[in-house]
């Protein structure tokens, strides 16, 4: 039986489909919005500090089942050089679709900021850091904030090479072992000297006192 002949249009369509397939196969596949890889991709480069635990740690995640974007910021201090930790947990949450990784204009959906005091401890490379006391409603940017809040508790290891706190969050409510990747984005300020006798030497360009008697700026 003779082989059917393709028209020019059919040939062109076939080549076009093949090219599209090749481009799709070669293009990098973006991870779903809620995966750990996607969380990492949103975070700034890590910051190296003198202390392996102390610092400012940030996460940025999306929970598709709740349409909930959340940025957590942890301020973590060691207590007098011990394995005990203290600090603060800051939370910024807004409700939006998966492509809105930054807050947009207010359209009625909830967008708020809360904070809470936090304590925890270090056991080897494992950390627990969780809220204590009463959470604080710091700002309602959009929507009605009648919702309550459960205190967050983050547990997991510190990866010293990646400078990541690879935590899961359990809040006694909807968050059950939710993967939450923190990256250290800042160091804590160094303690300032409290000795009143410390003398600060003026910079080299500072004019001597005797030269201030004359000239344009003299009094």
N, C-alpha and C. Protein backbone atom coordinates (compact mmCIF):
# COMPACT_ATOMS: atom_id res chain seq x y z
N UNK A 1 0.87 -1.19 0.00
CA UNK A 1 0.00 0.00 0.00
C UNK A 1 0.90 1.23 0.00
N UNK A 2 0.63 2.18 -0.85
CA UNK A 2 1.49 3.36 -0.92
C UNK A 2 1.44 4.15 0.39
N UNK A 3 2.59 4.71 0.78
CA UNK A 3 2.69 5.49 2.02
C UNK A 3 2.05 6.86 1.81
N UNK A 4 1.19 7.30 2.73
CA UNK A 4 0.56 8.61 2.56
C UNK A 4 1.59 9.72 2.58
N UNK A 5 1.36 10.73 1.76
CA UNK A 5 2.28 11.86 1.66
C UNK A 5 1.78 12.99 2.56
N UNK A 6 2.71 13.59 3.33
CA UNK A 6 2.34 14.71 4.20
C UNK A 6 2.32 16.00 3.40
N UNK A 7 1.35 16.82 3.71
CA UNK A 7 1.32 18.15 3.10
C UNK A 7 2.36 19.02 3.78
N UNK A 8 2.65 20.19 3.15
CA UNK A 8 3.62 21.11 3.76
C UNK A 8 3.12 21.60 5.11
N UNK A 9 1.80 21.83 5.23
CA UNK A 9 1.25 22.31 6.49
C UNK A 9 1.42 21.29 7.59
N UNK A 10 1.16 20.00 7.26
CA UNK A 10 1.31 18.96 8.25
C UNK A 10 2.77 18.83 8.70
N UNK A 11 3.68 18.95 7.73
CA UNK A 11 5.10 18.87 8.07
C UNK A 11 5.51 20.02 8.99
N UNK A 12 5.01 21.22 8.67
CA UNK A 12 5.35 22.38 9.49
C UNK A 12 4.80 22.23 10.91
N UNK A 13 3.56 21.72 11.02
CA UNK A 13 2.98 21.51 12.34
C UNK A 13 3.77 20.48 13.13
N UNK A 14 4.19 19.44 12.44
CA UNK A 14 4.97 18.41 13.13
C UNK A 14 6.29 18.93 13.63
N UNK A 15 6.98 19.72 12.80
CA UNK A 15 8.25 20.31 13.24
C UNK A 15 8.05 21.28 14.39
N UNK A 16 6.94 22.05 14.33
CA UNK A 16 6.66 23.00 15.41
C UNK A 16 6.41 22.29 16.72
N UNK A 17 5.65 21.20 16.68
CA UNK A 17 5.38 20.43 17.91
C UNK A 17 6.65 19.85 18.48
N UNK A 18 7.54 19.35 17.58
CA UNK A 18 8.80 18.79 18.03
C UNK A 18 9.65 19.86 18.71
N UNK A 19 9.71 21.06 18.12
CA UNK A 19 10.50 22.14 18.70
C UNK A 19 9.96 22.55 20.06
N UNK A 20 8.64 22.61 20.17
CA UNK A 20 8.04 22.97 21.45
C UNK A 20 8.36 21.94 22.52
N UNK A 21 8.34 20.66 22.13
CA UNK A 21 8.66 19.60 23.09
C UNK A 21 10.10 19.71 23.58
N UNK A 22 11.02 20.00 22.63
CA UNK A 22 12.42 20.13 23.00
C UNK A 22 12.62 21.29 23.95
N UNK A 23 11.96 22.43 23.70
CA UNK A 23 12.10 23.60 24.56
C UNK A 23 11.55 23.31 25.95
N UNK A 24 10.42 22.63 26.04
CA UNK A 24 9.83 22.30 27.33
C UNK A 24 10.71 21.35 28.11
N UNK A 25 11.31 20.41 27.41
CA UNK A 25 12.17 19.45 28.10
C UNK A 25 13.45 20.11 28.61
N UNK A 26 13.95 21.10 27.85
CA UNK A 26 15.20 21.76 28.23
C UNK A 26 15.00 22.81 29.29
N UNK A 27 13.80 23.37 29.40
CA UNK A 27 13.56 24.46 30.35
C UNK A 27 13.61 23.93 31.77
N UNK A 28 14.19 24.71 32.72
CA UNK A 28 14.22 24.26 34.11
C UNK A 28 12.81 24.21 34.69
N UNK A 29 12.54 23.17 35.42
CA UNK A 29 11.22 23.02 36.02
C UNK A 29 11.20 23.67 37.39
N UNK A 30 10.25 24.57 37.57
CA UNK A 30 10.14 25.26 38.84
C UNK A 30 9.43 24.38 39.85
N UNK A 31 9.99 24.32 41.05
CA UNK A 31 9.38 23.50 42.09
C UNK A 31 8.06 24.11 42.53
N UNK A 32 7.11 23.29 42.98
CA UNK A 32 5.85 23.82 43.50
C UNK A 32 6.10 24.82 44.61
N UNK A 33 5.15 25.77 44.76
CA UNK A 33 5.36 26.90 45.66
C UNK A 33 5.59 26.49 47.10
N UNK A 34 5.09 25.33 47.52
CA UNK A 34 5.21 24.96 48.91
C UNK A 34 6.38 24.08 49.26
N UNK A 35 7.25 23.75 48.32
CA UNK A 35 8.33 22.83 48.60
C UNK A 35 9.50 23.52 49.29
N UNK A 36 10.37 22.71 49.90
CA UNK A 36 11.56 23.24 50.55
C UNK A 36 12.47 23.93 49.54
N UNK A 37 12.60 23.35 48.35
CA UNK A 37 13.45 23.97 47.32
C UNK A 37 12.93 25.35 46.94
N UNK A 38 11.63 25.49 46.85
CA UNK A 38 11.05 26.79 46.52
C UNK A 38 11.25 27.78 47.66
N UNK A 39 11.15 27.31 48.89
CA UNK A 39 11.41 28.20 50.03
C UNK A 39 12.84 28.73 49.96
N UNK A 40 13.79 27.85 49.70
CA UNK A 40 15.19 28.28 49.62
C UNK A 40 15.40 29.33 48.54
N UNK A 41 14.74 29.16 47.41
CA UNK A 41 14.94 30.05 46.27
C UNK A 41 14.49 31.47 46.59
N UNK A 42 13.62 31.66 47.55
CA UNK A 42 13.12 33.00 47.88
C UNK A 42 14.01 33.74 48.87
N UNK A 43 14.92 33.04 49.51
CA UNK A 43 15.68 33.64 50.60
C UNK A 43 16.94 34.32 50.11
N UNK A 44 17.37 35.39 50.79
CA UNK A 44 18.62 36.07 50.41
C UNK A 44 19.82 35.20 50.76
N UNK A 45 21.01 35.56 50.28
CA UNK A 45 22.22 34.79 50.60
C UNK A 45 22.47 34.77 52.11
N UNK A 46 23.08 33.71 52.62
CA UNK A 46 23.33 33.62 54.06
C UNK A 46 24.44 34.56 54.52
N UNK A 47 24.41 34.84 55.81
CA UNK A 47 25.41 35.71 56.44
C UNK A 47 26.19 34.90 57.47
N UNK A 48 27.52 34.98 57.40
CA UNK A 48 28.38 34.28 58.36
C UNK A 48 28.58 35.16 59.59
N UNK A 49 28.37 34.60 60.78
CA UNK A 49 28.55 35.34 62.03
C UNK A 49 29.53 34.58 62.93
N UNK A 50 29.98 35.24 63.98
CA UNK A 50 30.91 34.60 64.91
C UNK A 50 30.24 33.44 65.63
N UNK A 51 28.98 33.61 66.02
CA UNK A 51 28.24 32.57 66.72
C UNK A 51 27.49 31.70 65.71
N UNK A 52 27.47 30.40 65.96
CA UNK A 52 26.81 29.49 65.02
C UNK A 52 25.29 29.51 65.14
N UNK A 53 24.77 29.93 66.28
CA UNK A 53 23.33 29.88 66.53
C UNK A 53 22.71 31.27 66.53
N UNK A 54 23.36 32.21 67.18
CA UNK A 54 22.78 33.54 67.33
C UNK A 54 22.66 34.25 65.98
N UNK A 55 21.67 35.13 65.89
CA UNK A 55 21.52 35.91 64.68
C UNK A 55 20.07 36.15 64.33
N UNK A 56 19.88 36.71 63.14
CA UNK A 56 18.55 36.96 62.59
C UNK A 56 18.31 35.92 61.50
N UNK A 57 17.25 35.13 61.64
CA UNK A 57 16.93 34.04 60.73
C UNK A 57 15.58 34.31 60.07
N UNK A 58 15.51 34.02 58.77
CA UNK A 58 14.29 34.35 58.01
C UNK A 58 13.82 33.14 57.21
N UNK A 59 12.49 32.99 57.14
CA UNK A 59 11.86 31.99 56.26
C UNK A 59 10.83 32.69 55.38
N UNK A 60 10.41 32.00 54.31
CA UNK A 60 9.42 32.58 53.38
C UNK A 60 8.70 31.41 52.71
N UNK A 61 7.50 31.08 53.18
CA UNK A 61 6.84 29.86 52.69
C UNK A 61 5.40 30.13 52.26
N UNK A 62 4.86 29.16 51.54
CA UNK A 62 3.48 29.23 51.05
C UNK A 62 2.78 27.92 51.34
N UNK A 63 1.57 27.98 51.88
CA UNK A 63 0.73 26.82 52.14
C UNK A 63 -0.47 26.88 51.22
N UNK A 64 -0.41 26.08 50.16
CA UNK A 64 -1.43 26.15 49.11
C UNK A 64 -2.82 25.80 49.63
N UNK A 65 -2.91 24.86 50.58
CA UNK A 65 -4.22 24.46 51.07
C UNK A 65 -4.93 25.58 51.82
N UNK A 66 -4.13 26.56 52.30
CA UNK A 66 -4.73 27.70 53.02
C UNK A 66 -4.57 29.02 52.26
N UNK A 67 -3.91 28.97 51.08
CA UNK A 67 -3.60 30.19 50.32
C UNK A 67 -2.88 31.20 51.22
N UNK A 68 -1.92 30.72 51.98
CA UNK A 68 -1.31 31.51 53.04
C UNK A 68 0.19 31.67 52.81
N UNK A 69 0.60 32.92 52.62
CA UNK A 69 2.02 33.27 52.56
C UNK A 69 2.47 33.70 53.95
N UNK A 70 3.66 33.26 54.36
CA UNK A 70 4.18 33.62 55.68
C UNK A 70 5.67 33.88 55.61
N UNK A 71 6.08 34.99 56.20
CA UNK A 71 7.50 35.27 56.44
C UNK A 71 7.71 35.28 57.94
N UNK A 72 8.53 34.33 58.42
CA UNK A 72 8.93 34.32 59.82
C UNK A 72 10.32 34.94 59.93
N UNK A 73 10.52 35.74 60.97
CA UNK A 73 11.84 36.28 61.29
C UNK A 73 12.14 35.98 62.75
N UNK A 74 13.21 35.25 62.99
CA UNK A 74 13.61 34.89 64.35
C UNK A 74 14.81 35.73 64.76
N UNK A 75 14.76 36.27 65.97
CA UNK A 75 15.93 36.90 66.58
C UNK A 75 16.35 36.00 67.73
N UNK A 76 17.50 35.35 67.57
CA UNK A 76 17.91 34.28 68.49
C UNK A 76 19.16 34.71 69.26
N UNK A 77 19.08 34.65 70.60
CA UNK A 77 20.21 34.95 71.48
C UNK A 77 20.50 33.73 72.35
N UNK A 78 21.76 33.50 72.62
CA UNK A 78 22.13 32.55 73.67
C UNK A 78 22.00 33.26 75.03
N UNK A 79 21.65 32.51 76.07
CA UNK A 79 21.52 33.08 77.40
C UNK A 79 22.83 32.87 78.15
N UNK A 80 23.62 33.94 78.28
CA UNK A 80 24.88 33.91 79.05
C UNK A 80 25.81 32.79 78.62
N UNK A 81 25.88 32.53 77.32
CA UNK A 81 26.79 31.52 76.80
C UNK A 81 26.37 30.09 77.06
N UNK A 82 25.17 29.86 77.56
CA UNK A 82 24.70 28.51 77.84
C UNK A 82 23.99 27.94 76.61
N UNK A 83 23.39 26.76 76.79
CA UNK A 83 22.62 26.15 75.71
C UNK A 83 21.18 26.66 75.66
N UNK A 84 20.82 27.53 76.58
CA UNK A 84 19.48 28.11 76.58
C UNK A 84 19.41 29.25 75.56
N UNK A 85 18.25 29.41 74.93
CA UNK A 85 18.04 30.46 73.93
C UNK A 85 16.87 31.34 74.36
N UNK A 86 16.92 32.57 73.92
CA UNK A 86 15.79 33.49 74.09
C UNK A 86 15.75 34.41 72.88
N UNK A 87 14.63 35.10 72.72
CA UNK A 87 14.53 36.03 71.60
C UNK A 87 13.11 36.33 71.24
N UNK A 88 12.88 36.52 69.95
CA UNK A 88 11.57 36.96 69.45
C UNK A 88 11.26 36.26 68.14
N UNK A 89 9.99 35.96 67.94
CA UNK A 89 9.49 35.46 66.66
C UNK A 89 8.57 36.52 66.06
N UNK A 90 8.87 36.93 64.84
CA UNK A 90 8.02 37.86 64.10
C UNK A 90 7.36 37.10 62.95
N UNK A 91 6.10 37.38 62.72
CA UNK A 91 5.34 36.71 61.67
C UNK A 91 4.63 37.75 60.83
N UNK A 92 4.80 37.65 59.51
CA UNK A 92 4.00 38.46 58.57
C UNK A 92 3.25 37.48 57.67
N UNK A 93 1.93 37.56 57.67
CA UNK A 93 1.09 36.64 56.92
C UNK A 93 0.14 37.41 56.02
N UNK A 94 -0.01 36.92 54.79
CA UNK A 94 -1.04 37.46 53.90
C UNK A 94 -1.62 36.31 53.08
N UNK A 95 -2.88 36.47 52.69
CA UNK A 95 -3.58 35.44 51.93
C UNK A 95 -3.65 35.87 50.47
N UNK A 96 -3.16 35.00 49.58
CA UNK A 96 -3.11 35.31 48.16
C UNK A 96 -2.82 34.03 47.39
N UNK A 97 -2.80 34.15 46.06
CA UNK A 97 -2.50 33.00 45.21
C UNK A 97 -1.00 32.70 45.23
N UNK A 98 -0.65 31.57 44.64
CA UNK A 98 0.72 31.08 44.71
C UNK A 98 1.73 31.97 44.00
N UNK A 99 1.28 32.83 43.08
CA UNK A 99 2.23 33.68 42.34
C UNK A 99 2.45 35.02 43.02
N UNK A 100 1.87 35.25 44.18
CA UNK A 100 2.00 36.54 44.85
C UNK A 100 2.88 36.38 46.09
N UNK A 101 4.17 36.17 45.84
CA UNK A 101 5.10 35.90 46.94
C UNK A 101 5.43 37.14 47.76
N UNK A 102 5.07 38.31 47.29
CA UNK A 102 5.21 39.55 48.05
C UNK A 102 3.83 40.17 48.20
N UNK A 103 3.56 40.84 49.32
CA UNK A 103 2.24 41.41 49.52
C UNK A 103 1.88 42.43 48.44
N UNK A 104 0.67 42.33 47.93
CA UNK A 104 0.19 43.29 46.94
C UNK A 104 -0.70 44.34 47.60
N UNK A 105 -1.42 45.12 46.78
CA UNK A 105 -2.33 46.12 47.34
C UNK A 105 -3.45 45.46 48.12
N UNK A 106 -3.99 46.19 49.08
CA UNK A 106 -5.05 45.66 49.93
C UNK A 106 -6.33 45.48 49.11
N UNK A 107 -6.82 44.24 49.07
CA UNK A 107 -8.08 43.95 48.37
C UNK A 107 -9.06 43.25 49.30
N UNK A 108 -8.85 43.41 50.61
CA UNK A 108 -9.78 42.86 51.58
C UNK A 108 -9.32 41.60 52.26
N UNK A 109 -8.39 40.86 51.66
CA UNK A 109 -7.91 39.64 52.30
C UNK A 109 -6.90 39.98 53.39
N UNK A 110 -6.87 39.15 54.40
CA UNK A 110 -6.08 39.44 55.59
C UNK A 110 -4.59 39.54 55.30
N UNK A 111 -3.98 40.58 55.86
CA UNK A 111 -2.53 40.78 55.83
C UNK A 111 -2.18 41.44 57.16
N UNK A 112 -1.43 40.72 57.99
CA UNK A 112 -1.14 41.25 59.32
C UNK A 112 0.26 40.85 59.77
N UNK A 113 0.73 41.54 60.82
CA UNK A 113 2.02 41.25 61.42
C UNK A 113 1.80 41.00 62.91
N UNK A 114 2.40 39.92 63.41
CA UNK A 114 2.33 39.62 64.83
C UNK A 114 3.74 39.30 65.32
N UNK A 115 3.89 39.22 66.66
CA UNK A 115 5.17 38.85 67.25
C UNK A 115 4.92 38.18 68.58
N UNK A 116 5.94 37.53 69.09
CA UNK A 116 5.85 36.86 70.38
C UNK A 116 7.24 36.69 70.94
N UNK A 117 7.34 36.67 72.26
CA UNK A 117 8.60 36.30 72.90
C UNK A 117 8.83 34.82 72.68
N UNK A 118 10.10 34.42 72.70
CA UNK A 118 10.42 33.02 72.43
C UNK A 118 11.59 32.57 73.30
N UNK A 119 11.58 31.28 73.64
CA UNK A 119 12.68 30.65 74.36
C UNK A 119 12.97 29.31 73.70
N UNK A 120 14.11 28.74 74.04
CA UNK A 120 14.45 27.44 73.47
C UNK A 120 15.76 26.94 74.02
N UNK A 121 16.35 25.98 73.31
CA UNK A 121 17.60 25.39 73.76
C UNK A 121 18.31 24.76 72.57
N UNK A 122 19.60 24.47 72.77
CA UNK A 122 20.44 23.80 71.78
C UNK A 122 20.87 22.46 72.37
N UNK A 123 20.77 21.40 71.58
CA UNK A 123 21.28 20.09 71.95
C UNK A 123 22.12 19.57 70.79
N UNK A 124 23.43 19.78 70.86
CA UNK A 124 24.28 19.45 69.72
C UNK A 124 23.96 20.36 68.55
N UNK A 125 23.50 19.78 67.45
CA UNK A 125 23.10 20.58 66.29
C UNK A 125 21.59 20.79 66.23
N UNK A 126 20.86 20.22 67.19
CA UNK A 126 19.41 20.33 67.20
C UNK A 126 18.98 21.56 68.02
N UNK A 127 17.98 22.24 67.52
CA UNK A 127 17.47 23.45 68.16
C UNK A 127 15.97 23.32 68.34
N UNK A 128 15.49 23.83 69.47
CA UNK A 128 14.06 24.09 69.64
C UNK A 128 13.90 25.55 70.02
N UNK A 129 12.99 26.24 69.35
CA UNK A 129 12.79 27.67 69.58
C UNK A 129 11.31 27.95 69.37
N UNK A 130 10.63 28.34 70.46
CA UNK A 130 9.18 28.49 70.35
C UNK A 130 8.64 29.65 71.16
N UNK A 131 7.45 30.08 70.79
CA UNK A 131 6.80 31.21 71.44
C UNK A 131 6.34 30.89 72.84
N UNK A 132 6.36 31.92 73.69
CA UNK A 132 5.88 31.80 75.06
C UNK A 132 5.03 33.03 75.39
N UNK A 133 4.15 32.86 76.38
CA UNK A 133 3.33 33.99 76.80
C UNK A 133 2.22 34.28 75.83
N UNK A 134 1.94 35.56 75.64
CA UNK A 134 0.84 36.01 74.79
C UNK A 134 1.39 36.62 73.51
N UNK A 135 0.85 36.18 72.37
CA UNK A 135 1.29 36.78 71.10
C UNK A 135 0.74 38.19 70.98
N UNK A 136 1.41 39.01 70.18
CA UNK A 136 1.06 40.43 70.02
C UNK A 136 0.63 40.72 68.59
N UNK A 137 -0.45 41.41 68.43
CA UNK A 137 -0.89 41.88 67.11
C UNK A 137 -0.22 43.23 66.86
N UNK A 138 0.81 43.24 66.02
CA UNK A 138 1.59 44.46 65.81
C UNK A 138 0.98 45.39 64.77
N UNK A 139 0.39 44.81 63.72
CA UNK A 139 -0.16 45.67 62.65
C UNK A 139 -1.16 44.87 61.82
N UNK A 140 -2.30 45.47 61.53
CA UNK A 140 -3.26 44.91 60.58
C UNK A 140 -3.20 45.78 59.34
N UNK A 141 -2.63 45.24 58.27
CA UNK A 141 -2.43 46.01 57.04
C UNK A 141 -3.66 45.93 56.16
N UNK A 142 -4.35 44.82 56.19
CA UNK A 142 -5.51 44.63 55.34
C UNK A 142 -6.42 43.57 55.95
N UNK A 143 -7.73 43.73 55.75
CA UNK A 143 -8.68 42.70 56.15
C UNK A 143 -9.05 42.77 57.62
N UNK A 144 -9.85 41.80 58.03
CA UNK A 144 -10.36 41.73 59.38
C UNK A 144 -9.54 40.74 60.18
N UNK A 145 -8.94 41.19 61.27
CA UNK A 145 -8.04 40.33 62.04
C UNK A 145 -8.72 39.80 63.30
N UNK A 146 -9.86 39.16 63.12
CA UNK A 146 -10.54 38.53 64.25
C UNK A 146 -9.97 37.15 64.54
N UNK A 147 -9.14 36.64 63.65
CA UNK A 147 -8.57 35.32 63.85
C UNK A 147 -7.63 35.30 65.04
N UNK A 148 -7.61 34.20 65.76
CA UNK A 148 -6.65 34.02 66.83
C UNK A 148 -5.31 33.57 66.27
N UNK A 149 -4.44 33.10 67.16
CA UNK A 149 -3.12 32.65 66.71
C UNK A 149 -2.57 31.66 67.70
N UNK A 150 -1.96 30.60 67.20
CA UNK A 150 -1.29 29.62 68.04
C UNK A 150 0.21 29.89 68.03
N UNK A 151 0.83 29.80 69.19
CA UNK A 151 2.26 30.05 69.28
C UNK A 151 3.05 29.01 68.49
N UNK A 152 4.03 29.48 67.73
CA UNK A 152 4.84 28.59 66.88
C UNK A 152 5.97 27.97 67.69
N UNK A 153 6.30 26.72 67.36
CA UNK A 153 7.45 26.04 67.94
C UNK A 153 8.24 25.41 66.80
N UNK A 154 9.47 25.88 66.62
CA UNK A 154 10.33 25.39 65.53
C UNK A 154 11.39 24.46 66.11
N UNK A 155 11.53 23.30 65.51
CA UNK A 155 12.55 22.34 65.93
C UNK A 155 13.26 21.80 64.69
N UNK A 156 14.56 21.52 64.85
CA UNK A 156 15.31 20.96 63.73
C UNK A 156 16.79 21.24 63.88
N UNK A 157 17.59 20.80 62.91
CA UNK A 157 19.04 20.98 62.98
C UNK A 157 19.50 22.27 62.30
N UNK A 158 20.66 22.70 62.71
CA UNK A 158 21.38 23.78 62.01
C UNK A 158 22.36 23.13 61.04
N UNK A 159 22.29 23.52 59.78
CA UNK A 159 23.27 23.08 58.79
C UNK A 159 24.35 24.15 58.72
N UNK A 160 25.52 23.86 59.28
CA UNK A 160 26.58 24.86 59.38
C UNK A 160 27.12 25.28 58.02
N UNK A 161 27.09 24.39 57.03
CA UNK A 161 27.61 24.72 55.70
C UNK A 161 26.64 25.62 54.94
N UNK A 162 25.34 25.31 55.01
CA UNK A 162 24.34 26.10 54.30
C UNK A 162 23.88 27.30 55.12
N UNK A 163 24.27 27.35 56.41
CA UNK A 163 23.79 28.39 57.33
C UNK A 163 22.26 28.43 57.32
N UNK A 164 21.68 27.24 57.48
CA UNK A 164 20.23 27.09 57.50
C UNK A 164 19.78 26.43 58.81
N UNK A 165 18.64 26.85 59.27
CA UNK A 165 17.92 26.19 60.35
C UNK A 165 16.80 25.42 59.66
N UNK A 166 16.96 24.12 59.54
CA UNK A 166 16.04 23.29 58.77
C UNK A 166 14.98 22.74 59.72
N UNK A 167 13.95 23.56 59.94
CA UNK A 167 13.00 23.32 61.00
C UNK A 167 11.68 22.74 60.48
N UNK A 168 10.92 22.21 61.44
CA UNK A 168 9.50 21.97 61.23
C UNK A 168 8.76 22.79 62.28
N UNK A 169 7.55 23.21 61.93
CA UNK A 169 6.75 24.05 62.82
C UNK A 169 5.56 23.25 63.33
N UNK A 170 5.37 23.29 64.65
CA UNK A 170 4.19 22.72 65.28
C UNK A 170 3.59 23.78 66.20
N UNK A 171 2.34 24.14 65.93
CA UNK A 171 1.71 25.20 66.73
C UNK A 171 0.51 24.72 67.54
N UNK A 172 0.29 23.40 67.57
CA UNK A 172 -0.86 22.90 68.31
C UNK A 172 -2.16 23.10 67.58
N UNK A 173 -2.09 23.57 66.32
CA UNK A 173 -3.29 23.79 65.52
C UNK A 173 -3.11 23.23 64.12
N UNK A 174 -3.18 24.11 63.12
CA UNK A 174 -3.09 23.66 61.73
C UNK A 174 -1.67 23.26 61.33
N UNK A 175 -0.67 23.84 61.98
CA UNK A 175 0.72 23.53 61.62
C UNK A 175 1.16 22.27 62.35
N UNK A 176 1.34 21.20 61.58
CA UNK A 176 1.80 19.93 62.13
C UNK A 176 3.01 19.47 61.32
N UNK A 177 4.19 19.58 61.92
CA UNK A 177 5.44 19.21 61.24
C UNK A 177 5.56 19.86 59.87
N UNK A 178 5.23 21.14 59.79
CA UNK A 178 5.34 21.85 58.51
C UNK A 178 6.79 22.25 58.27
N UNK A 179 7.41 21.77 57.16
CA UNK A 179 8.80 22.16 56.87
C UNK A 179 8.93 23.66 56.69
N UNK A 180 9.87 24.26 57.41
CA UNK A 180 10.08 25.70 57.36
C UNK A 180 11.59 25.94 57.39
N UNK A 181 12.13 26.41 56.29
CA UNK A 181 13.58 26.59 56.16
C UNK A 181 13.94 28.04 56.49
N UNK A 182 14.82 28.19 57.47
CA UNK A 182 15.32 29.51 57.86
C UNK A 182 16.75 29.66 57.37
N UNK A 183 17.07 30.85 56.90
CA UNK A 183 18.45 31.19 56.55
C UNK A 183 18.86 32.39 57.38
N UNK A 184 20.10 32.36 57.87
CA UNK A 184 20.55 33.51 58.66
C UNK A 184 20.86 34.68 57.74
N UNK A 185 20.20 35.80 58.00
CA UNK A 185 20.34 36.98 57.14
C UNK A 185 21.05 38.13 57.84
N UNK A 186 21.38 37.95 59.12
CA UNK A 186 22.05 39.03 59.83
C UNK A 186 22.62 38.56 61.15
N UNK A 187 23.66 39.24 61.60
CA UNK A 187 24.28 38.94 62.89
C UNK A 187 23.73 39.90 63.94
N UNK A 188 23.83 39.51 65.19
CA UNK A 188 23.42 40.39 66.28
C UNK A 188 24.51 41.43 66.50
N UNK A 189 24.13 42.64 66.88
CA UNK A 189 25.15 43.67 67.11
C UNK A 189 26.06 43.30 68.25
N UNK A 190 27.33 43.67 68.12
CA UNK A 190 28.31 43.39 69.18
C UNK A 190 27.97 44.20 70.41
N UNK A 191 28.29 43.64 71.59
CA UNK A 191 28.04 44.37 72.83
C UNK A 191 28.94 45.60 72.90
N UNK A 192 28.36 46.72 73.28
CA UNK A 192 29.12 47.96 73.37
C UNK A 192 29.83 48.02 74.72
N UNK A 193 30.98 48.67 74.72
CA UNK A 193 31.72 48.84 75.97
C UNK A 193 30.93 49.72 76.92
N UNK A 194 30.82 49.30 78.20
CA UNK A 194 30.06 50.09 79.17
C UNK A 194 30.97 50.81 80.16
N UNK A 195 32.27 50.88 79.89
CA UNK A 195 33.23 51.55 80.75
C UNK A 195 33.18 53.05 80.47
N UNK A 196 32.75 53.87 81.44
CA UNK A 196 32.65 55.32 81.18
C UNK A 196 33.99 55.98 80.94
N UNK A 197 35.09 55.27 81.24
CA UNK A 197 36.40 55.88 81.06
C UNK A 197 36.94 55.70 79.65
N UNK A 198 36.17 55.02 78.81
CA UNK A 198 36.64 54.82 77.44
C UNK A 198 36.74 56.18 76.74
N UNK A 199 37.88 56.45 76.13
CA UNK A 199 38.11 57.71 75.43
C UNK A 199 38.09 57.44 73.93
N UNK A 200 37.27 58.18 73.22
CA UNK A 200 37.20 58.05 71.78
C UNK A 200 38.15 59.05 71.14
N UNK A 201 39.14 58.59 70.41
CA UNK A 201 40.11 59.46 69.76
C UNK A 201 39.49 60.10 68.54
N UNK A 202 39.56 61.44 68.42
CA UNK A 202 38.97 62.10 67.25
C UNK A 202 39.71 61.70 65.98
N UNK A 203 39.04 61.74 64.86
CA UNK A 203 39.70 61.40 63.59
C UNK A 203 40.79 62.40 63.26
N UNK A 204 41.70 61.98 62.35
CA UNK A 204 42.89 62.79 62.03
C UNK A 204 42.52 64.14 61.46
N UNK A 205 41.37 64.22 60.78
CA UNK A 205 41.04 65.49 60.13
C UNK A 205 40.37 66.46 61.08
N UNK A 206 40.11 66.04 62.35
CA UNK A 206 39.43 66.93 63.29
C UNK A 206 40.37 68.07 63.65
N UNK A 207 39.95 69.35 63.53
CA UNK A 207 40.87 70.48 63.76
C UNK A 207 41.24 70.61 65.23
N UNK A 208 42.48 70.94 65.54
CA UNK A 208 42.89 71.17 66.93
C UNK A 208 42.07 72.29 67.56
N UNK A 209 41.91 72.24 68.88
CA UNK A 209 41.08 73.23 69.54
C UNK A 209 41.65 74.63 69.40
N UNK A 210 43.01 74.76 69.44
CA UNK A 210 43.56 76.10 69.38
C UNK A 210 43.35 76.75 68.03
N UNK A 211 43.11 75.96 66.98
CA UNK A 211 42.93 76.54 65.66
C UNK A 211 41.52 77.05 65.45
N UNK A 212 40.59 76.77 66.41
CA UNK A 212 39.22 77.19 66.22
C UNK A 212 38.96 78.62 66.63
N UNK A 213 39.99 79.28 67.24
CA UNK A 213 39.79 80.63 67.72
C UNK A 213 39.69 81.62 66.57
N UNK A 214 40.34 81.37 65.46
CA UNK A 214 40.31 82.29 64.36
C UNK A 214 39.65 81.70 63.14
N UNK A 215 39.76 82.40 62.02
CA UNK A 215 39.19 81.89 60.79
C UNK A 215 37.73 82.22 60.68
N UNK A 216 37.10 81.70 59.61
CA UNK A 216 35.72 82.04 59.32
C UNK A 216 34.77 81.49 60.36
N UNK A 217 35.13 80.34 60.96
CA UNK A 217 34.18 79.75 61.90
C UNK A 217 34.43 80.14 63.33
N UNK A 218 35.36 81.09 63.61
CA UNK A 218 35.69 81.46 64.98
C UNK A 218 34.60 82.25 65.64
N UNK A 219 34.54 82.17 67.00
CA UNK A 219 33.55 82.94 67.74
C UNK A 219 34.25 83.95 68.63
